[in-house]
Amino acid sequence: MRKDALSPGQITAIIAESMLGVSILTVPGTVTRVSGPDSWLTFIITWGVVAGVIALITSLSLRFPGQTISGYASSILGSGLGTIVCLVLALLETVSGALVARVFAEAVGAVVLVRAPIEILSGAMVILALYLSFQRVRVFGRVNAFFFPIIWVTFGVFIAGVYGYVRLANLTPVLSRGVGPVLRGVAPALFAFQGFETALYFLGFAGKPRENMKAALLGVSAVGAAYLATVAGITGVFGPGHLSNLQWPVLEVIKVLGGESALGFERFEALFITVWMIAAFTTAGALVYTGVRIFSETTGLRHDALLVPIVGPLVYLIGLAPDNVFRAMQVASIVSALTVCWAAFISVVMCAVAAIRGRRGDAGGARSG
Amino acid sequence: MRRTKKPLKPLEFKRKRQMEEYSAELLERRVAGAQIGDMPVSRELDRNVALLKSILGPSDDIVFREISIGHEQHIRAEIVFIDGIVHKDTIHDHVMKSLMLLTERIQPAPVQGERLGDLVRDFSLTVGEVKMSSEMGDVIDGILNSDTALFIDGVPECCIVNTKGWEHRSVQEPQTEATIRGPREGFNEVLRTSTALMRRRIKDTRFRVKQMTLGARTKTDIAVMYIEGIANEQIVGEVFSRLNDIDVDAIRGAGDIEQLIEDNPFSPFPQIHVTERTDKVQGGILEGRIAIAVDTTPFVLMIPATFWDFQQAPDDYFERWVSSTFVRMLRFTAVFVSMILPATYVALASFHTEMVPARLALPLAGSRAGVPFPVVLEILILEISIETLREASVRLPGPIGPTIGIVGAIVIGEAAIRAGLVGPLAVIIVALTTIASFVSPSYSMGVAVRILKFPLVLLASGLGLLGIMIGVIAIATHLCSLDSFGVPYFAPVVPATVSDLKDTFVRAPTWLMKKRPLFLRPGDVRRMSGKTSAYETGKAQRKVSIPSKGDEGKGDDAE
């Protein structure tokens, strides 16, 4: 086993936590605006699409064991095109990480620290993401594996509470508006699944590459199931009409729960968002980590020499660029759609070209991160 | 009557003159920076003595004693030792007496040189450990290390006789770690006693004790102890490699070595176990860890160590597993509470008062009424005061320490509340934090947690609960980044090893822990056979009737 190897469990945790973060707070609302009461069907379709793409990414990693995208993109597409592919992905990942930090800071500002400047809240998230980016790959894997149960227990408590208030009438009739709105909702729903493309980098460190497919699909499936449960649950509580008007539907539903239970605490949503910071941290951290590492491996520049002087301020400033919360969410949605599409596109192309040209990596390819 | 100095005999005069010339030569060499300790042992006794005197210098505790040995005392010899660190009875009875009175068989003519030295070693010195050396460096090391050097005229070697012996503390109950159901024996400052205590507990032919000397000036003996075949070979190799790299003037105790060989010296968290409990080291060695005992200190290092190990006490294994599990969970809760409770109070009182349940909000507000300081300052003042009291109570002699601690805490706390400087709720919070910080069985881990609560308080004062979460995430990330001799510091939780979780948050029944901790990558994984407890073999379920007198053969139906 290589020095910086990731276990299948850690790969599952990384892929799941790269996706499950800030988007869950907003996506039920944005998708329902397009898909109406059938938004949960939209999520099933998106889940299937993403599972297909992750299967392609995994097959690439199996074809080039021990290599990340920056290694096999050049082998498949040639040095020039491979470099461009990697640099675009690195840029999109880093920008996405910055926007995740910003959107979460907005959520915190809306619920917990109303008077705190967004620059401070966003900066705190960026500092944490950068601190994580300094760590070796195995440490990154450990951090994700450590937080994995905490995130899922929090989510489990939340979803268990939500289902006590669901009214089935809000979810029926199914497909009353036809298939069109359901399919149109796939584009905004992709925002929720952004993060799966980090597999392009992390699968290169798999200690047991044969289990990559299982680990990656498990990660995507877990998040898909979580989104499905959340969207169906929140739609069932609020109904599609009311849900479409909510900016932070998850936090709103927690307010409903907090009114009656919540361990004696008032403002339970504040407690939830505080704990959910872990999920936002792992998502933003994974995106920035992947972006910086791919950039570093592609250009040959040291990642630790790059981080503080260049990427740190850049990520912070990109995150603060949108004027307000609406603009920030709009930009985040566009960038995440671009990232997902780019990752899907290059995965399909690289798989096809590798198959046609019969390109394969060295089975004993080892690396350290 | 005027006394005249007796003139020297020509031979003596010649010898004295030669020695003066030799001493002058040695002085020149020393001035020139030459390593005179590397010189070989000479055949001439006087040259050896002069050389030793030149190297060891004029110290009053170094004893040079010239004796005559052999048939009719025809052979000159010199014994050298340092008074106070040798066992004088051994020197008198087994070195001097043996040599001066019982060396009749050494005849003048036929026995000379190395043979003479061998003869003395084999037939005259009635001491267990004697070694011959022709290097003056070895001789000096031996003398400084409480051995006695024996030079014999005409022999180009020196007998180094083990005469170690000095005043020391007896084996007593550990001073820094309380024992409830474990053995009362703790290590002491004598290395050999420490290794012997382990030998007495581990009677395994593969138990290894490898001794080394560290510190150019202190020449501190250390002993590396492990069981070959159980301890991972790579970890053992890494331990020796790091110890061999140590090139310092002085090793004053186990702490010096700990700081020189640990993986991350900038972390507040201890990465090596330090203990004076023999049962703890015994358990560690049997699990596949490596222990380092250091002369002059009762503290033994244990390698590798993980975060969870520091919340485990040897007594956990002597108690029933249910109570041990309960206590262990209590410890983890206490560690968490001692780290975040003051910060949480600051966050709730400063930023999130709307989160506090209404029934609690009024007492909270009431307790703060009239307090002139902001919450963060109130907590910091109390925390620093309590830390000062704690340090003072440790430094004060004997029974005064705890008394001052209790009196100080009660009197000052009460007075501060009455004066309106701090609120009673803040005092309760700080007192609970202090009590919780004492729950950790490891002093080093307790200190780390105590230190970390301060940055968390500051973060909470800036960003409320979010600040605490930022701190907790940063601490968790840091903990995940640590390794102890190649073993992840958060193992076996991360990376997860399911079978090792039986001895982490919970303490499973002894008979369920059939494997040694796998995260230590032991050479021999199993530590007990398949069915070993009465419960597993079914004997516990079998009805055993012990008939009373007169009821033999009647069983339960006797009545």
JSON list of C-alpha atoms in Angstrom, two decimals, chain B residues 379-484:
[
{"chain": "B", "resi": 379, "resn": "ILE", "atom": "CA", "xyz": [-14.41, 34.03, 32.56]},
{"chain": "B", "resi": 380, "resn": "LEU", "atom": "CA", "xyz": [-10.77, 34.75, 31.75]},
{"chain": "B", "resi": 381, "resn": "ILE", "atom": "CA", "xyz": [-10.17, 36.34, 35.16]},
{"chain": "B", "resi": 382, "resn": "LEU", "atom": "CA", "xyz": [-11.71, 33.32, 36.89]},
{"chain": "B", "resi": 383, "resn": "GLU", "atom": "CA", "xyz": [-9.92, 30.78, 34.72]},
{"chain": "B", "resi": 384, "resn": "ILE", "atom": "CA", "xyz": [-6.53, 32.42, 35.18]},
{"chain": "B", "resi": 385, "resn": "SER", "atom": "CA", "xyz": [-7.14, 32.70, 38.93]},
{"chain": "B", "resi": 386, "resn": "ILE", "atom": "CA", "xyz": [-8.04, 29.03, 39.20]},
{"chain": "B", "resi": 387, "resn": "GLU", "atom": "CA", "xyz": [-5.02, 28.00, 37.11]},
{"chain": "B", "resi": 388, "resn": "THR", "atom": "CA", "xyz": [-2.79, 30.10, 39.36]},
{"chain": "B", "resi": 389, "resn": "LEU", "atom": "CA", "xyz": [-4.29, 28.49, 42.44]},
{"chain": "B", "resi": 390, "resn": "ARG", "atom": "CA", "xyz": [-3.78, 25.06, 40.97]},
{"chain": "B", "resi": 391, "resn": "GLU", "atom": "CA", "xyz": [-0.14, 25.78, 40.15]},
{"chain": "B", "resi": 392, "resn": "ALA", "atom": "CA", "xyz": [0.41, 27.28, 43.61]},
{"chain": "B", "resi": 393, "resn": "SER", "atom": "CA", "xyz": [-1.10, 24.26, 45.33]},
{"chain": "B", "resi": 394, "resn": "VAL", "atom": "CA", "xyz": [1.24, 21.97, 43.40]},
{"chain": "B", "resi": 395, "resn": "ARG", "atom": "CA", "xyz": [4.34, 23.99, 44.26]},
{"chain": "B", "resi": 396, "resn": "LEU", "atom": "CA", "xyz": [3.57, 24.50, 47.93]},
{"chain": "B", "resi": 397, "resn": "PRO", "atom": "CA", "xyz": [5.13, 21.90, 50.19]},
{"chain": "B", "resi": 398, "resn": "GLY", "atom": "CA", "xyz": [3.30, 18.85, 51.52]},
{"chain": "B", "resi": 399, "resn": "PRO", "atom": "CA", "xyz": [-0.08, 19.28, 53.17]},
{"chain": "B", "resi": 400, "resn": "ILE", "atom": "CA", "xyz": [-0.17, 23.07, 52.76]},
{"chain": "B", "resi": 401, "resn": "GLY", "atom": "CA", "xyz": [-0.76, 22.84, 49.02]},
{"chain": "B", "resi": 402, "resn": "PRO", "atom": "CA", "xyz": [-4.23, 21.30, 48.93]},
{"chain": "B", "resi": 403, "resn": "THR", "atom": "CA", "xyz": [-5.30, 23.42, 51.91]},
{"chain": "B", "resi": 404, "resn": "ILE", "atom": "CA", "xyz": [-4.31, 26.63, 50.18]},
{"chain": "B", "resi": 405, "resn": "GLY", "atom": "CA", "xyz": [-6.06, 25.40, 47.05]},
{"chain": "B", "resi": 406, "resn": "ILE", "atom": "CA", "xyz": [-9.35, 24.74, 48.80]},
{"chain": "B", "resi": 407, "resn": "VAL", "atom": "CA", "xyz": [-9.22, 27.80, 51.04]},
{"chain": "B", "resi": 408, "resn": "GLY", "atom": "CA", "xyz": [-8.15, 30.02, 48.14]},
{"chain": "B", "resi": 409, "resn": "ALA", "atom": "CA", "xyz": [-10.88, 28.79, 45.85]},
{"chain": "B", "resi": 410, "resn": "ILE", "atom": "CA", "xyz": [-13.67, 29.07, 48.42]},
{"chain": "B", "resi": 411, "resn": "VAL", "atom": "CA", "xyz": [-12.60, 32.31, 50.05]},
{"chain": "B", "resi": 412, "resn": "ILE", "atom": "CA", "xyz": [-11.63, 34.17, 46.90]},
{"chain": "B", "resi": 413, "resn": "GLY", "atom": "CA", "xyz": [-14.64, 32.86, 44.94]},
{"chain": "B", "resi": 414, "resn": "GLU", "atom": "CA", "xyz": [-17.08, 33.85, 47.67]},
{"chain": "B", "resi": 415, "resn": "ALA", "atom": "CA", "xyz": [-15.42, 37.24, 48.15]},
{"chain": "B", "resi": 416, "resn": "ALA", "atom": "CA", "xyz": [-15.41, 37.94, 44.41]},
{"chain": "B", "resi": 417, "resn": "ILE", "atom": "CA", "xyz": [-19.13, 37.19, 44.13]},
{"chain": "B", "resi": 418, "resn": "ARG", "atom": "CA", "xyz": [-19.94, 39.34, 47.18]},
{"chain": "B", "resi": 419, "resn": "ALA", "atom": "CA", "xyz": [-17.85, 42.17, 45.77]},
{"chain": "B", "resi": 420, "resn": "GLY", "atom": "CA", "xyz": [-19.80, 41.92, 42.51]},
{"chain": "B", "resi": 421, "resn": "LEU", "atom": "CA", "xyz": [-16.69, 41.30, 40.46]},
{"chain": "B", "resi": 422, "resn": "VAL", "atom": "CA", "xyz": [-17.96, 38.00, 39.03]},
{"chain": "B", "resi": 423, "resn": "GLY", "atom": "CA", "xyz": [-21.32, 36.29, 38.79]},
{"chain": "B", "resi": 424, "resn": "PRO", "atom": "CA", "xyz": [-22.14, 33.07, 40.67]},
{"chain": "B", "resi": 425, "resn": "LEU", "atom": "CA", "xyz": [-22.97, 31.28, 37.39]},
{"chain": "B", "resi": 426, "resn": "ALA", "atom": "CA", "xyz": [-19.51, 32.07, 36.03]},
{"chain": "B", "resi": 427, "resn": "VAL", "atom": "CA", "xyz": [-17.97, 30.65, 39.22]},
{"chain": "B", "resi": 428, "resn": "ILE", "atom": "CA", "xyz": [-20.05, 27.48, 38.84]},
{"chain": "B", "resi": 429, "resn": "ILE", "atom": "CA", "xyz": [-18.96, 27.16, 35.19]},
{"chain": "B", "resi": 430, "resn": "VAL", "atom": "CA", "xyz": [-15.27, 27.58, 36.01]},
{"chain": "B", "resi": 431, "resn": "ALA", "atom": "CA", "xyz": [-15.49, 25.22, 39.00]},
{"chain": "B", "resi": 432, "resn": "LEU", "atom": "CA", "xyz": [-17.16, 22.54, 36.86]},
{"chain": "B", "resi": 433, "resn": "THR", "atom": "CA", "xyz": [-14.49, 23.01, 34.19]},
{"chain": "B", "resi": 434, "resn": "THR", "atom": "CA", "xyz": [-11.73, 22.64, 36.75]},
{"chain": "B", "resi": 435, "resn": "ILE", "atom": "CA", "xyz": [-13.23, 19.51, 38.24]},
{"chain": "B", "resi": 436, "resn": "ALA", "atom": "CA", "xyz": [-13.74, 18.02, 34.77]},
{"chain": "B", "resi": 437, "resn": "SER", "atom": "CA", "xyz": [-10.13, 18.73, 33.85]},
{"chain": "B", "resi": 438, "resn": "PHE", "atom": "CA", "xyz": [-8.96, 16.56, 36.74]},
{"chain": "B", "resi": 439, "resn": "VAL", "atom": "CA", "xyz": [-10.81, 13.52, 35.40]},
{"chain": "B", "resi": 440, "resn": "SER", "atom": "CA", "xyz": [-8.24, 12.79, 32.69]},
{"chain": "B", "resi": 441, "resn": "PRO", "atom": "CA", "xyz": [-5.84, 10.05, 33.88]},
{"chain": "B", "resi": 442, "resn": "SER", "atom": "CA", "xyz": [-3.00, 11.68, 31.96]},
{"chain": "B", "resi": 443, "resn": "TYR", "atom": "CA", "xyz": [-1.47, 14.87, 33.33]},
{"chain": "B", "resi": 444, "resn": "SER", "atom": "CA", "xyz": [-0.05, 15.84, 29.91]},
{"chain": "B", "resi": 445, "resn": "MET", "atom": "CA", "xyz": [-3.41, 15.47, 28.20]},
{"chain": "B", "resi": 446, "resn": "GLY", "atom": "CA", "xyz": [-5.09, 17.40, 31.00]},
{"chain": "B", "resi": 447, "resn": "VAL", "atom": "CA", "xyz": [-2.67, 20.29, 30.47]},
{"chain": "B", "resi": 448, "resn": "ALA", "atom": "CA", "xyz": [-3.27, 20.26, 26.71]},
{"chain": "B", "resi": 449, "resn": "VAL", "atom": "CA", "xyz": [-7.03, 20.48, 27.21]},
{"chain": "B", "resi": 450, "resn": "ARG", "atom": "CA", "xyz": [-6.61, 23.24, 29.81]},
{"chain": "B", "resi": 451, "resn": "ILE", "atom": "CA", "xyz": [-4.51, 25.28, 27.39]},
{"chain": "B", "resi": 452, "resn": "LEU", "atom": "CA", "xyz": [-6.92, 24.84, 24.48]},
{"chain": "B", "resi": 453, "resn": "LYS", "atom": "CA", "xyz": [-9.92, 26.17, 26.39]},
{"chain": "B", "resi": 454, "resn": "PHE", "atom": "CA", "xyz": [-8.39, 29.67, 26.31]},
{"chain": "B", "resi": 455, "resn": "PRO", "atom": "CA", "xyz": [-8.30, 30.08, 22.50]},
{"chain": "B", "resi": 456, "resn": "LEU", "atom": "CA", "xyz": [-11.81, 28.61, 22.41]},
{"chain": "B", "resi": 457, "resn": "VAL", "atom": "CA", "xyz": [-13.01, 31.25, 24.89]},
{"chain": "B", "resi": 458, "resn": "LEU", "atom": "CA", "xyz": [-11.46, 33.96, 22.73]},
{"chain": "B", "resi": 459, "resn": "LEU", "atom": "CA", "xyz": [-13.04, 32.53, 19.57]},
{"chain": "B", "resi": 460, "resn": "ALA", "atom": "CA", "xyz": [-16.39, 32.35, 21.33]},
{"chain": "B", "resi": 461, "resn": "SER", "atom": "CA", "xyz": [-16.04, 35.97, 22.39]},
{"chain": "B", "resi": 462, "resn": "GLY", "atom": "CA", "xyz": [-15.55, 36.94, 18.73]},
{"chain": "B", "resi": 463, "resn": "LEU", "atom": "CA", "xyz": [-17.92, 34.66, 16.82]},
{"chain": "B", "resi": 464, "resn": "GLY", "atom": "CA", "xyz": [-20.09, 32.95, 19.42]},
{"chain": "B", "resi": 465, "resn": "LEU", "atom": "CA", "xyz": [-20.99, 29.30, 18.83]},
{"chain": "B", "resi": 466, "resn": "LEU", "atom": "CA", "xyz": [-19.57, 29.56, 15.33]},
{"chain": "B", "resi": 467, "resn": "GLY", "atom": "CA", "xyz": [-16.22, 30.52, 16.84]},
{"chain": "B", "resi": 468, "resn": "ILE", "atom": "CA", "xyz": [-16.31, 27.45, 19.08]},
{"chain": "B", "resi": 469, "resn": "MET", "atom": "CA", "xyz": [-17.10, 25.29, 16.08]},
{"chain": "B", "resi": 470, "resn": "ILE", "atom": "CA", "xyz": [-14.20, 26.83, 14.14]},
{"chain": "B", "resi": 471, "resn": "GLY", "atom": "CA", "xyz": [-11.91, 25.99, 17.04]},
{"chain": "B", "resi": 472, "resn": "VAL", "atom": "CA", "xyz": [-13.25, 22.45, 17.40]},
{"chain": "B", "resi": 473, "resn": "ILE", "atom": "CA", "xyz": [-12.88, 21.79, 13.65]},
{"chain": "B", "resi": 474, "resn": "ALA", "atom": "CA", "xyz": [-9.32, 23.14, 13.69]},
{"chain": "B", "resi": 475, "resn": "ILE", "atom": "CA", "xyz": [-8.44, 21.01, 16.72]},
{"chain": "B", "resi": 476, "resn": "ALA", "atom": "CA", "xyz": [-9.99, 17.89, 15.17]},
{"chain": "B", "resi": 477, "resn": "THR", "atom": "CA", "xyz": [-8.11, 18.50, 11.90]},
{"chain": "B", "resi": 478, "resn": "HIS", "atom": "CA", "xyz": [-4.90, 18.94, 13.85]},
{"chain": "B", "resi": 479, "resn": "LEU", "atom": "CA", "xyz": [-5.52, 15.72, 15.79]},
{"chain": "B", "resi": 480, "resn": "CYS", "atom": "CA", "xyz": [-6.15, 13.86, 12.53]},
{"chain": "B", "resi": 481, "resn": "SER", "atom": "CA", "xyz": [-2.83, 15.15, 11.19]},
{"chain": "B", "resi": 482, "resn": "LEU", "atom": "CA", "xyz": [-0.81, 13.77, 14.09]},
{"chain": "B", "resi": 483, "resn": "ASP", "atom": "CA", "xyz": [1.07, 10.47, 14.09]},
{"chain": "B", "resi": 484, "resn": "SER", "atom": "CA", "xyz": [2.94, 8.71, 16.83]}
]
